[in-house]
Amino acid sequence: MSTETTTAGGPGGAPGAGVPAKGLRAGILDLGDSVMLGLASTAPVYSLAATLGLIVAINGNYTPLILLLGFIPVLFIAFAFRELNSAMPDCGTTFTWSRRAFGPWAGWLGGWGVALAGIVVLANLAQVAGQYLWLLIGDGSLAGNKVVVTGTGLLFIVLMTLVNYRGIRLGEHVQRVLTYVQYIALGIFALAIVIRITAGPPEGQAFDFEWFNPAGAFADPGAVVHGALLALFIYWGWDTCLAVNEETENPATTPGRGAVISAVVLVAIYVSVALLVMMYATVGPDGIGLGNEANQADVFLAMKDVVLGPWGWLMVVAVLASVLSSTQTTILPTARGTLSMGVHGALPAKFGEVHSKNQTPGFSTQVMGGAAAVYYVAMSFLSENLLADSISAISLFIAFYYALTGFACFWYFRGTLRDSARNLWFRGILPLLGALVLTAAFFISAVQMWDPAYGDTSIFGVGGAFISGVVLLALGVVLAAVCRFLPSTRGYFTGSAHPK
């Protein structure tokens, strides 16, 4: 049995919550590395490229305000992650915290939510990576070849799984290069827009404070909710720096700071770039306008040649680097989450094994990479439309486990909320508000997905996105029930299992 490290805990249980040592390489990442992982995991360049046009189509000039509104519950949940991590710096994050707050079933389903979101989004990232690589080669026609794109995407999943398997330091070096590439390219793109706006004749639209007017935006509350749900997806990923907490310096404090810093930096990047793109391209339906339906799949792809001329390919490289960096970092939390579940007995002990040389969750990393690869290939050839709808359902998975974390924070620390104003706000009020907002977002999103016209498919008159989301979440309940009766995992549910 391994030794346990303890930190000052909260009072939803005994002080000094035990965190079993797992054999991961401790102290290898500093605050800068943690922030970088949080920023890279969100795939900021790709997220903006793929989502900005959709938000504009719904909210028009109020898009910058929507980006800010969508950030508020995310920031509140980031505080919950920080506070829970200070008490229990366990790489299982939502799994561990929900279990301590609400019991084994909540913990298991929280861990499933994290793994599920990661596996499904990896399929999307692989698809985009395959397409963008072939957009850079030759005349770009191979980007439309399903077999070639699927094979390339599969190769990227395998390569990034191998990088994570070989060690956290190798992964950090790869991540640093990919992050530099995407941010430098995005910086050049933004600078080019600034130069064109300030030096040339006005071609777009001037900045207007009305874009941040809540009264105007809430004239259509449904549009605000829909846009904020889309914004939730582009912020998702900063919690990766919490999943590597046991490999970070000062695991009880540094990852939480990294999460909050990366979340704040992200909103600054998103709002700034959105403003520049809106001012230059406008939100109109013509040409490179963000309201043009032809541009909604990727606003940067539509603008790159107009803004950068012969250097337009830089934005293709930026999106590719963004997607690859997110592919690599998305495997990190899913593998470490199942590692923790294995150590705590919620999954077979094999999941709790750490590679003796690489000091990584060897088996868990392979399983998560393999699951993503199988899901991607199966869905690609079964139905690309259903694949797209399952990706749309990711907002349900994110809202589910983020809200669960917020509720867990409030409940776990409930005994200390009166100790200070800080505890009341950061352990109680803000996490609870974030959880309530995301719970509402979950049900609102589910209702929207029920509409057969919501996505690309419908099954028995119900939207394919709703079916995909419900089926995949329900699968977690089935798997938890199976684990409840398996000899190797029964002890986790009955309370007789101890971390090994």
PDB file of C-alpha atoms in Angstrom, residues 40-332:
ATOM      1  CA  ALA A  40      -3.599  24.944 -24.697  1.00  0.00           C
ATOM      2  CA  SER A  41      -6.311  22.491 -23.658  1.00  0.00           C
ATOM      3  CA  THR A  42      -9.060  24.849 -24.771  1.00  0.00           C
ATOM      4  CA  ALA A  43      -7.661  24.954 -28.345  1.00  0.00           C
ATOM      5  CA  PRO A  44      -8.273  28.738 -28.381  1.00  0.00           C
ATOM      6  CA  VAL A  45      -7.533  29.357 -32.070  1.00  0.00           C
ATOM      7  CA  TYR A  46      -9.702  26.473 -33.241  1.00  0.00           C
ATOM      8  CA  SER A  47     -12.430  27.239 -30.693  1.00  0.00           C
ATOM      9  CA  LEU A  48     -12.708  30.802 -31.976  1.00  0.00           C
ATOM     10  CA  ALA A  49     -12.542  29.711 -35.604  1.00  0.00           C
ATOM     11  CA  ALA A  50     -15.322  27.166 -35.232  1.00  0.00           C
ATOM     12  CA  THR A  51     -17.600  28.929 -32.745  1.00  0.00           C
ATOM     13  CA  LEU A  52     -17.384  32.676 -33.320  1.00  0.00           C
ATOM     14  CA  GLY A  53     -19.481  32.596 -36.488  1.00  0.00           C
ATOM     15  CA  LEU A  54     -22.169  30.516 -34.774  1.00  0.00           C
ATOM     16  CA  ILE A  55     -22.433  32.935 -31.848  1.00  0.00           C
ATOM     17  CA  VAL A  56     -22.593  35.899 -34.240  1.00  0.00           C
ATOM     18  CA  ALA A  57     -25.378  34.198 -36.192  1.00  0.00           C
ATOM     19  CA  ILE A  58     -27.413  34.036 -32.982  1.00  0.00           C
ATOM     20  CA  ASN A  59     -26.389  37.200 -31.140  1.00  0.00           C
ATOM     21  CA  GLY A  60     -25.018  39.524 -33.806  1.00  0.00           C
ATOM     22  CA  ASN A  61     -23.187  42.560 -32.443  1.00  0.00           C
ATOM     23  CA  TYR A  62     -23.763  41.419 -28.859  1.00  0.00           C
ATOM     24  CA  THR A  63     -21.246  38.596 -29.312  1.00  0.00           C
ATOM     25  CA  PRO A  64     -18.536  40.196 -27.083  1.00  0.00           C
ATOM     26  CA  LEU A  65     -21.068  40.494 -24.254  1.00  0.00           C
ATOM     27  CA  ILE A  66     -22.123  36.874 -24.755  1.00  0.00           C
ATOM     28  CA  LEU A  67     -18.493  35.770 -24.453  1.00  0.00           C
ATOM     29  CA  LEU A  68     -18.290  37.595 -21.125  1.00  0.00           C
ATOM     30  CA  LEU A  69     -21.596  36.199 -19.869  1.00  0.00           C
ATOM     31  CA  GLY A  70     -20.585  32.656 -20.816  1.00  0.00           C
ATOM     32  CA  PHE A  71     -17.372  33.136 -18.854  1.00  0.00           C
ATOM     33  CA  ILE A  72     -19.051  34.011 -15.541  1.00  0.00           C
ATOM     34  CA  PRO A  73     -20.206  30.491 -14.511  1.00  0.00           C
ATOM     35  CA  VAL A  74     -16.908  29.090 -15.789  1.00  0.00           C
ATOM     36  CA  LEU A  75     -14.980  31.450 -13.491  1.00  0.00           C
ATOM     37  CA  PHE A  76     -17.186  30.477 -10.545  1.00  0.00           C
ATOM     38  CA  ILE A  77     -16.489  26.801 -11.195  1.00  0.00           C
ATOM     39  CA  ALA A  78     -12.777  27.571 -11.534  1.00  0.00           C
ATOM     40  CA  PHE A  79     -12.945  28.872  -7.957  1.00  0.00           C
ATOM     41  CA  ALA A  80     -14.585  25.587  -6.931  1.00  0.00           C
ATOM     42  CA  PHE A  81     -11.792  23.601  -8.584  1.00  0.00           C
ATOM     43  CA  ARG A  82      -9.201  25.756  -6.835  1.00  0.00           C
ATOM     44  CA  GLU A  83     -10.743  25.373  -3.381  1.00  0.00           C
ATOM     45  CA  LEU A  84     -11.319  21.628  -3.664  1.00  0.00           C
ATOM     46  CA  ASN A  85      -7.815  21.119  -4.996  1.00  0.00           C
ATOM     47  CA  SER A  86      -6.406  22.971  -1.993  1.00  0.00           C
ATOM     48  CA  ALA A  87      -7.999  20.356   0.251  1.00  0.00           C
ATOM     49  CA  MET A  88      -7.593  17.274  -1.966  1.00  0.00           C
ATOM     50  CA  PRO A  89      -4.917  17.653  -4.672  1.00  0.00           C
ATOM     51  CA  ASP A  90      -5.854  14.361  -6.311  1.00  0.00           C
ATOM     52  CA  CYS A  91      -5.518  13.913 -10.094  1.00  0.00           C
ATOM     53  CA  GLY A  92      -9.022  12.396 -10.083  1.00  0.00           C
ATOM     54  CA  THR A  93     -10.446  15.935  -9.589  1.00  0.00           C
ATOM     55  CA  THR A  94     -14.239  15.764 -10.055  1.00  0.00           C
ATOM     56  CA  PHE A  95     -14.304  12.017  -9.338  1.00  0.00           C
ATOM     57  CA  THR A  96     -12.452  12.345  -6.038  1.00  0.00           C
ATOM     58  CA  TRP A  97     -14.197  15.506  -4.872  1.00  0.00           C
ATOM     59  CA  SER A  98     -17.718  14.338  -5.722  1.00  0.00           C
ATOM     60  CA  ARG A  99     -17.084  11.060  -3.975  1.00  0.00           C
ATOM     61  CA  ARG A 100     -15.949  12.809  -0.806  1.00  0.00           C
ATOM     62  CA  ALA A 101     -18.920  15.185  -0.912  1.00  0.00           C
ATOM     63  CA  PHE A 102     -21.767  12.935  -2.055  1.00  0.00           C
ATOM     64  CA  GLY A 103     -20.622   9.329  -2.017  1.00  0.00           C
ATOM     65  CA  PRO A 104     -19.343   6.650  -4.439  1.00  0.00           C
ATOM     66  CA  TRP A 105     -22.072   6.859  -7.082  1.00  0.00           C
ATOM     67  CA  ALA A 106     -21.685  10.604  -7.569  1.00  0.00           C
ATOM     68  CA  GLY A 107     -17.917  10.182  -7.733  1.00  0.00           C
ATOM     69  CA  TRP A 108     -18.111   7.432 -10.335  1.00  0.00           C
ATOM     70  CA  LEU A 109     -20.511   9.387 -12.553  1.00  0.00           C
ATOM     71  CA  GLY A 110     -18.397  12.529 -12.195  1.00  0.00           C
ATOM     72  CA  GLY A 111     -15.358  10.594 -13.392  1.00  0.00           C
ATOM     73  CA  TRP A 112     -17.427   9.225 -16.272  1.00  0.00           C
ATOM     74  CA  GLY A 113     -18.442  12.743 -17.282  1.00  0.00           C
ATOM     75  CA  VAL A 114     -14.810  13.845 -17.506  1.00  0.00           C
ATOM     76  CA  ALA A 115     -13.768  10.769 -19.497  1.00  0.00           C
ATOM     77  CA  LEU A 116     -16.796  10.948 -21.777  1.00  0.00           C
ATOM     78  CA  ALA A 117     -16.256  14.585 -22.730  1.00  0.00           C
ATOM     79  CA  GLY A 118     -12.610  13.842 -23.459  1.00  0.00           C
ATOM     80  CA  ILE A 119     -13.234  10.788 -25.631  1.00  0.00           C
ATOM     81  CA  VAL A 120     -15.946  12.456 -27.715  1.00  0.00           C
ATOM     82  CA  VAL A 121     -14.046  15.699 -28.263  1.00  0.00           C
ATOM     83  CA  LEU A 122     -10.928  13.766 -29.279  1.00  0.00           C
ATOM     84  CA  ALA A 123     -12.902  12.394 -32.217  1.00  0.00           C
ATOM     85  CA  ASN A 124     -13.726  15.937 -33.285  1.00  0.00           C
ATOM     86  CA  LEU A 125     -10.157  17.150 -32.839  1.00  0.00           C
ATOM     87  CA  ALA A 126      -8.792  14.231 -34.831  1.00  0.00           C
ATOM     88  CA  GLN A 127     -11.222  14.954 -37.665  1.00  0.00           C
ATOM     89  CA  VAL A 128     -10.250  18.626 -37.812  1.00  0.00           C
ATOM     90  CA  ALA A 129      -6.521  17.846 -37.563  1.00  0.00           C
ATOM     91  CA  GLY A 130      -6.791  15.431 -40.484  1.00  0.00           C
ATOM     92  CA  GLN A 131      -8.651  17.962 -42.617  1.00  0.00           C
ATOM     93  CA  TYR A 132      -6.322  20.868 -41.875  1.00  0.00           C
ATOM     94  CA  LEU A 133      -3.147  18.913 -42.521  1.00  0.00           C
ATOM     95  CA  TRP A 134      -4.348  18.085 -46.031  1.00  0.00           C
ATOM     96  CA  LEU A 135      -5.476  21.668 -46.601  1.00  0.00           C
ATOM     97  CA  LEU A 136      -1.782  22.559 -46.373  1.00  0.00           C
ATOM     98  CA  ILE A 137      -0.674  19.898 -48.855  1.00  0.00           C
ATOM     99  CA  GLY A 138      -1.090  20.205 -52.607  1.00  0.00           C
ATOM    100  CA  ASP A 139      -4.339  21.759 -53.772  1.00  0.00           C
ATOM    101  CA  GLY A 140      -6.144  20.793 -50.569  1.00  0.00           C
ATOM    102  CA  SER A 141      -8.498  18.379 -52.325  1.00  0.00           C
ATOM    103  CA  LEU A 142      -7.528  15.461 -50.077  1.00  0.00           C
ATOM    104  CA  ALA A 143      -9.125  17.321 -47.143  1.00  0.00           C
ATOM    105  CA  GLY A 144     -12.439  16.100 -48.530  1.00  0.00           C
ATOM    106  CA  ASN A 145     -11.399  12.448 -48.776  1.00  0.00           C
ATOM    107  CA  LYS A 146     -13.000  10.615 -45.836  1.00  0.00           C
ATOM    108  CA  VAL A 147     -10.612   7.654 -45.831  1.00  0.00           C
ATOM    109  CA  VAL A 148      -7.507   9.847 -45.961  1.00  0.00           C
ATOM    110  CA  VAL A 149      -8.790  12.286 -43.329  1.00  0.00           C
ATOM    111  CA  THR A 150      -9.925   9.505 -40.979  1.00  0.00           C
ATOM    112  CA  GLY A 151      -6.603   7.694 -41.334  1.00  0.00           C
ATOM    113  CA  THR A 152      -4.694  10.892 -40.647  1.00  0.00           C
ATOM    114  CA  GLY A 153      -6.855  11.754 -37.646  1.00  0.00           C
ATOM    115  CA  LEU A 154      -6.362   8.253 -36.270  1.00  0.00           C
ATOM    116  CA  LEU A 155      -2.602   8.647 -36.661  1.00  0.00           C
ATOM    117  CA  PHE A 156      -2.684  11.902 -34.709  1.00  0.00           C
ATOM    118  CA  ILE A 157      -4.558  10.238 -31.822  1.00  0.00           C
ATOM    119  CA  VAL A 158      -1.967   7.455 -31.743  1.00  0.00           C
ATOM    120  CA  LEU A 159       0.959   9.890 -31.811  1.00  0.00           C
ATOM    121  CA  MET A 160      -0.420  12.105 -29.061  1.00  0.00           C
ATOM    122  CA  THR A 161      -1.275   9.073 -26.942  1.00  0.00           C
ATOM    123  CA  LEU A 162       2.344   7.932 -27.337  1.00  0.00           C
ATOM    124  CA  VAL A 163       3.630  11.376 -26.310  1.00  0.00           C
ATOM    125  CA  ASN A 164       1.551  11.241 -23.120  1.00  0.00           C
ATOM    126  CA  TYR A 165       2.595   7.662 -22.459  1.00  0.00           C
ATOM    127  CA  ARG A 166       6.301   8.502 -22.712  1.00  0.00           C
ATOM    128  CA  GLY A 167       6.259  11.146 -19.987  1.00  0.00           C
ATOM    129  CA  ILE A 168       4.871  14.428 -18.735  1.00  0.00           C
ATOM    130  CA  ARG A 169       8.058  16.337 -19.549  1.00  0.00           C
ATOM    131  CA  LEU A 170       8.052  15.209 -23.195  1.00  0.00           C
ATOM    132  CA  GLY A 171       4.395  16.170 -23.402  1.00  0.00           C
ATOM    133  CA  GLU A 172       5.159  19.579 -21.916  1.00  0.00           C
ATOM    134  CA  HIS A 173       7.898  20.222 -24.519  1.00  0.00           C
ATOM    135  CA  VAL A 174       5.592  19.239 -27.385  1.00  0.00           C
ATOM    136  CA  GLN A 175       2.859  21.367 -25.884  1.00  0.00           C
ATOM    137  CA  ARG A 176       5.105  24.399 -25.574  1.00  0.00           C
ATOM    138  CA  VAL A 177       6.069  24.264 -29.267  1.00  0.00           C
ATOM    139  CA  LEU A 178       2.467  23.855 -30.439  1.00  0.00           C
ATOM    140  CA  THR A 179       1.285  26.632 -28.131  1.00  0.00           C
ATOM    141  CA  TYR A 180       3.931  29.050 -29.379  1.00  0.00           C
ATOM    142  CA  VAL A 181       3.021  28.290 -32.994  1.00  0.00           C
ATOM    143  CA  GLN A 182      -0.704  28.953 -32.544  1.00  0.00           C
ATOM    144  CA  TYR A 183      -0.327  32.091 -30.443  1.00  0.00           C
ATOM    145  CA  ILE A 184       2.333  33.631 -32.658  1.00  0.00           C
ATOM    146  CA  ALA A 185       0.170  33.025 -35.726  1.00  0.00           C
ATOM    147  CA  LEU A 186      -2.904  34.401 -33.951  1.00  0.00           C
ATOM    148  CA  GLY A 187      -0.876  37.439 -32.865  1.00  0.00           C
ATOM    149  CA  ILE A 188       0.253  38.103 -36.441  1.00  0.00           C
ATOM    150  CA  PHE A 189      -3.344  37.766 -37.640  1.00  0.00           C
ATOM    151  CA  ALA A 190      -4.623  40.195 -34.996  1.00  0.00           C
ATOM    152  CA  LEU A 191      -1.812  42.686 -35.690  1.00  0.00           C
ATOM    153  CA  ALA A 192      -2.580  42.584 -39.404  1.00  0.00           C
ATOM    154  CA  ILE A 193      -6.227  43.412 -38.662  1.00  0.00           C
ATOM    155  CA  VAL A 194      -5.208  46.302 -36.391  1.00  0.00           C
ATOM    156  CA  ILE A 195      -2.946  47.700 -39.124  1.00  0.00           C
ATOM    157  CA  ARG A 196      -5.688  47.432 -41.725  1.00  0.00           C
ATOM    158  CA  ILE A 197      -8.244  49.081 -39.440  1.00  0.00           C
ATOM    159  CA  THR A 198      -5.984  51.987 -38.470  1.00  0.00           C
ATOM    160  CA  ALA A 199      -4.099  52.577 -41.705  1.00  0.00           C
ATOM    161  CA  GLY A 200      -6.665  51.974 -44.422  1.00  0.00           C
ATOM    162  CA  PRO A 201     -10.048  53.437 -45.294  1.00  0.00           C
ATOM    163  CA  PRO A 202     -12.888  52.151 -43.086  1.00  0.00           C
ATOM    164  CA  GLU A 203     -14.210  48.921 -44.554  1.00  0.00           C
ATOM    165  CA  GLY A 204     -15.822  47.376 -41.519  1.00  0.00           C
ATOM    166  CA  GLN A 205     -17.757  48.753 -38.575  1.00  0.00           C
ATOM    167  CA  ALA A 206     -16.639  51.063 -35.791  1.00  0.00           C
ATOM    168  CA  PHE A 207     -16.506  49.916 -32.184  1.00  0.00           C
ATOM    169  CA  ASP A 208     -19.730  50.549 -30.285  1.00  0.00           C
ATOM    170  CA  PHE A 209     -20.302  50.273 -26.527  1.00  0.00           C
ATOM    171  CA  GLU A 210     -23.808  49.049 -27.384  1.00  0.00           C
ATOM    172  CA  TRP A 211     -22.195  45.680 -28.065  1.00  0.00           C
ATOM    173  CA  PHE A 212     -21.862  45.307 -24.279  1.00  0.00           C
ATOM    174  CA  ASN A 213     -25.376  46.502 -23.406  1.00  0.00           C
ATOM    175  CA  PRO A 214     -27.236  43.749 -21.475  1.00  0.00           C
ATOM    176  CA  ALA A 215     -30.600  45.439 -22.023  1.00  0.00           C
ATOM    177  CA  GLY A 216     -30.223  45.166 -25.776  1.00  0.00           C
ATOM    178  CA  ALA A 217     -28.913  41.599 -25.678  1.00  0.00           C
ATOM    179  CA  PHE A 218     -31.673  40.340 -23.378  1.00  0.00           C
ATOM    180  CA  ALA A 219     -34.335  41.605 -25.729  1.00  0.00           C
ATOM    181  CA  ASP A 220     -34.075  38.006 -26.941  1.00  0.00           C
ATOM    182  CA  PRO A 221     -33.343  35.890 -23.817  1.00  0.00           C
ATOM    183  CA  GLY A 222     -33.382  32.654 -25.812  1.00  0.00           C
ATOM    184  CA  ALA A 223     -30.573  33.927 -28.026  1.00  0.00           C
ATOM    185  CA  VAL A 224     -28.521  34.905 -24.978  1.00  0.00           C
ATOM    186  CA  VAL A 225     -28.881  31.438 -23.462  1.00  0.00           C
ATOM    187  CA  HIS A 226     -28.043  29.702 -26.745  1.00  0.00           C
ATOM    188  CA  GLY A 227     -24.982  31.893 -27.301  1.00  0.00           C
ATOM    189  CA  ALA A 228     -23.790  31.444 -23.722  1.00  0.00           C
ATOM    190  CA  LEU A 229     -24.018  27.660 -24.127  1.00  0.00           C
ATOM    191  CA  LEU A 230     -21.794  27.868 -27.183  1.00  0.00           C
ATOM    192  CA  ALA A 231     -19.393  30.073 -25.216  1.00  0.00           C
ATOM    193  CA  LEU A 232     -19.264  27.398 -22.498  1.00  0.00           C
ATOM    194  CA  PHE A 233     -17.672  25.003 -24.986  1.00  0.00           C
ATOM    195  CA  ILE A 234     -14.895  27.393 -26.040  1.00  0.00           C
ATOM    196  CA  TYR A 235     -13.839  27.928 -22.410  1.00  0.00           C
ATOM    197  CA  TRP A 236     -13.784  24.235 -21.571  1.00  0.00           C
ATOM    198  CA  GLY A 237     -10.358  22.700 -20.996  1.00  0.00           C
ATOM    199  CA  TRP A 238      -8.606  24.921 -18.461  1.00  0.00           C
ATOM    200  CA  ASP A 239      -9.228  22.234 -15.806  1.00  0.00           C
ATOM    201  CA  THR A 240      -6.472  20.110 -17.372  1.00  0.00           C
ATOM    202  CA  CYS A 241      -3.974  21.908 -15.138  1.00  0.00           C
ATOM    203  CA  LEU A 242      -5.881  20.498 -12.118  1.00  0.00           C
ATOM    204  CA  ALA A 243      -5.654  16.947 -13.504  1.00  0.00           C
ATOM    205  CA  VAL A 244      -1.844  17.157 -13.396  1.00  0.00           C
ATOM    206  CA  ASN A 245      -1.853  18.577  -9.861  1.00  0.00           C
ATOM    207  CA  GLU A 246       0.159  15.687  -8.443  1.00  0.00           C
ATOM    208  CA  GLU A 247       2.893  16.397 -10.996  1.00  0.00           C
ATOM    209  CA  THR A 248       2.963  20.137 -10.232  1.00  0.00           C
ATOM    210  CA  GLU A 249       5.014  22.097  -7.724  1.00  0.00           C
ATOM    211  CA  ASN A 250       2.988  22.824  -4.579  1.00  0.00           C
ATOM    212  CA  PRO A 251       0.057  20.639  -5.737  1.00  0.00           C
ATOM    213  CA  ALA A 252      -2.381  22.142  -3.240  1.00  0.00           C
ATOM    214  CA  THR A 253      -1.956  25.713  -4.539  1.00  0.00           C
ATOM    215  CA  THR A 254      -0.220  25.993  -7.932  1.00  0.00           C
ATOM    216  CA  PRO A 255      -2.782  24.094 -10.089  1.00  0.00           C
ATOM    217  CA  GLY A 256      -5.674  26.106  -8.675  1.00  0.00           C
ATOM    218  CA  ARG A 257      -3.896  29.363  -9.427  1.00  0.00           C
ATOM    219  CA  GLY A 258      -3.072  28.092 -12.898  1.00  0.00           C
ATOM    220  CA  ALA A 259      -6.723  27.279 -13.537  1.00  0.00           C
ATOM    221  CA  VAL A 260      -7.973  30.727 -12.545  1.00  0.00           C
ATOM    222  CA  ILE A 261      -5.182  32.550 -14.410  1.00  0.00           C
ATOM    223  CA  SER A 262      -5.690  30.564 -17.612  1.00  0.00           C
ATOM    224  CA  ALA A 263      -9.466  31.116 -17.467  1.00  0.00           C
ATOM    225  CA  VAL A 264      -9.004  34.887 -17.107  1.00  0.00           C
ATOM    226  CA  VAL A 265      -6.416  35.022 -19.899  1.00  0.00           C
ATOM    227  CA  LEU A 266      -8.761  33.076 -22.165  1.00  0.00           C
ATOM    228  CA  VAL A 267     -11.640  35.510 -21.787  1.00  0.00           C
ATOM    229  CA  ALA A 268      -9.274  38.402 -22.561  1.00  0.00           C
ATOM    230  CA  ILE A 269      -8.067  36.655 -25.739  1.00  0.00           C
ATOM    231  CA  TYR A 270     -11.542  35.665 -26.896  1.00  0.00           C
ATOM    232  CA  VAL A 271     -13.155  39.062 -26.379  1.00  0.00           C
ATOM    233  CA  SER A 272     -10.210  40.970 -27.897  1.00  0.00           C
ATOM    234  CA  VAL A 273      -9.989  38.824 -31.018  1.00  0.00           C
ATOM    235  CA  ALA A 274     -13.782  38.795 -31.416  1.00  0.00           C
ATOM    236  CA  LEU A 275     -13.858  42.601 -31.310  1.00  0.00           C
ATOM    237  CA  LEU A 276     -11.103  42.938 -33.907  1.00  0.00           C
ATOM    238  CA  VAL A 277     -12.680  40.409 -36.255  1.00  0.00           C
ATOM    239  CA  MET A 278     -16.110  42.010 -35.900  1.00  0.00           C
ATOM    240  CA  MET A 279     -14.750  45.489 -36.580  1.00  0.00           C
ATOM    241  CA  TYR A 280     -12.900  44.359 -39.681  1.00  0.00           C
ATOM    242  CA  ALA A 281     -15.233  41.754 -41.203  1.00  0.00           C
ATOM    243  CA  THR A 282     -18.546  43.041 -39.724  1.00  0.00           C
ATOM    244  CA  VAL A 283     -21.358  40.736 -38.681  1.00  0.00           C
ATOM    245  CA  GLY A 284     -23.020  41.050 -42.088  1.00  0.00           C
ATOM    246  CA  PRO A 285     -24.045  38.154 -44.324  1.00  0.00           C
ATOM    247  CA  ASP A 286     -21.859  39.066 -47.308  1.00  0.00           C
ATOM    248  CA  GLY A 287     -18.250  38.325 -48.231  1.00  0.00           C
ATOM    249  CA  ILE A 288     -16.079  37.660 -45.186  1.00  0.00           C
ATOM    250  CA  GLY A 289     -18.853  38.858 -42.868  1.00  0.00           C
ATOM    251  CA  LEU A 290     -19.269  36.762 -39.752  1.00  0.00           C
ATOM    252  CA  GLY A 291     -22.968  36.457 -40.523  1.00  0.00           C
ATOM    253  CA  ASN A 292     -22.262  34.662 -43.796  1.00  0.00           C
ATOM    254  CA  GLU A 293     -23.393  31.049 -43.356  1.00  0.00           C
ATOM    255  CA  ALA A 294     -20.552  29.910 -45.600  1.00  0.00           C
ATOM    256  CA  ASN A 295     -18.055  31.229 -43.027  1.00  0.00           C
ATOM    257  CA  GLN A 296     -19.575  29.805 -39.862  1.00  0.00           C
ATOM    258  CA  ALA A 297     -17.611  26.553 -39.902  1.00  0.00           C
ATOM    259  CA  ASP A 298     -14.334  28.511 -39.709  1.00  0.00           C
ATOM    260  CA  VAL A 299     -14.242  32.308 -39.720  1.00  0.00           C
ATOM    261  CA  PHE A 300     -10.436  32.387 -39.897  1.00  0.00           C
ATOM    262  CA  LEU A 301     -10.361  30.196 -42.997  1.00  0.00           C
ATOM    263  CA  ALA A 302     -12.718  32.652 -44.678  1.00  0.00           C
ATOM    264  CA  MET A 303     -10.644  35.693 -43.677  1.00  0.00           C
ATOM    265  CA  LYS A 304      -7.065  34.435 -43.881  1.00  0.00           C
ATOM    266  CA  ASP A 305      -6.270  35.436 -47.470  1.00  0.00           C
ATOM    267  CA  VAL A 306      -7.982  38.819 -47.189  1.00  0.00           C
ATOM    268  CA  VAL A 307      -6.114  39.695 -43.995  1.00  0.00           C
ATOM    269  CA  LEU A 308      -2.726  38.029 -44.558  1.00  0.00           C
ATOM    270  CA  GLY A 309      -2.547  37.744 -48.333  1.00  0.00           C
ATOM    271  CA  PRO A 310       0.040  35.142 -49.390  1.00  0.00           C
ATOM    272  CA  TRP A 311       0.702  34.389 -45.737  1.00  0.00           C
ATOM    273  CA  GLY A 312      -2.850  33.190 -45.209  1.00  0.00           C
ATOM    274  CA  TRP A 313      -1.613  29.644 -44.736  1.00  0.00           C
ATOM    275  CA  LEU A 314      -0.374  30.740 -41.290  1.00  0.00           C
ATOM    276  CA  MET A 315      -3.936  30.560 -39.975  1.00  0.00           C
ATOM    277  CA  VAL A 316      -4.309  27.001 -41.279  1.00  0.00           C
ATOM    278  CA  VAL A 317      -1.115  26.139 -39.396  1.00  0.00           C
ATOM    279  CA  ALA A 318      -2.437  27.937 -36.300  1.00  0.00           C
ATOM    280  CA  VAL A 319      -5.681  25.951 -36.265  1.00  0.00           C
ATOM    281  CA  LEU A 320      -3.795  22.699 -36.886  1.00  0.00           C
ATOM    282  CA  ALA A 321      -1.368  23.428 -34.012  1.00  0.00           C
ATOM    283  CA  SER A 322      -4.294  24.415 -31.791  1.00  0.00           C
ATOM    284  CA  VAL A 323      -6.131  21.170 -32.496  1.00  0.00           C
ATOM    285  CA  LEU A 324      -3.037  19.005 -32.011  1.00  0.00           C
ATOM    286  CA  SER A 325      -2.146  20.680 -28.717  1.00  0.00           C
ATOM    287  CA  SER A 326      -5.680  20.145 -27.471  1.00  0.00           C
ATOM    288  CA  THR A 327      -5.582  16.508 -28.618  1.00  0.00           C
ATOM    289  CA  GLN A 328      -2.520  15.905 -26.497  1.00  0.00           C
ATOM    290  CA  THR A 329      -3.742  17.759 -23.421  1.00  0.00           C
ATOM    291  CA  THR A 330      -7.249  16.256 -23.574  1.00  0.00           C
ATOM    292  CA  ILE A 331      -5.761  12.799 -23.044  1.00  0.00           C
ATOM    293  CA  LEU A 332      -4.058  14.016 -19.848  1.00  0.00           C
TER     294      LEU A 332
END
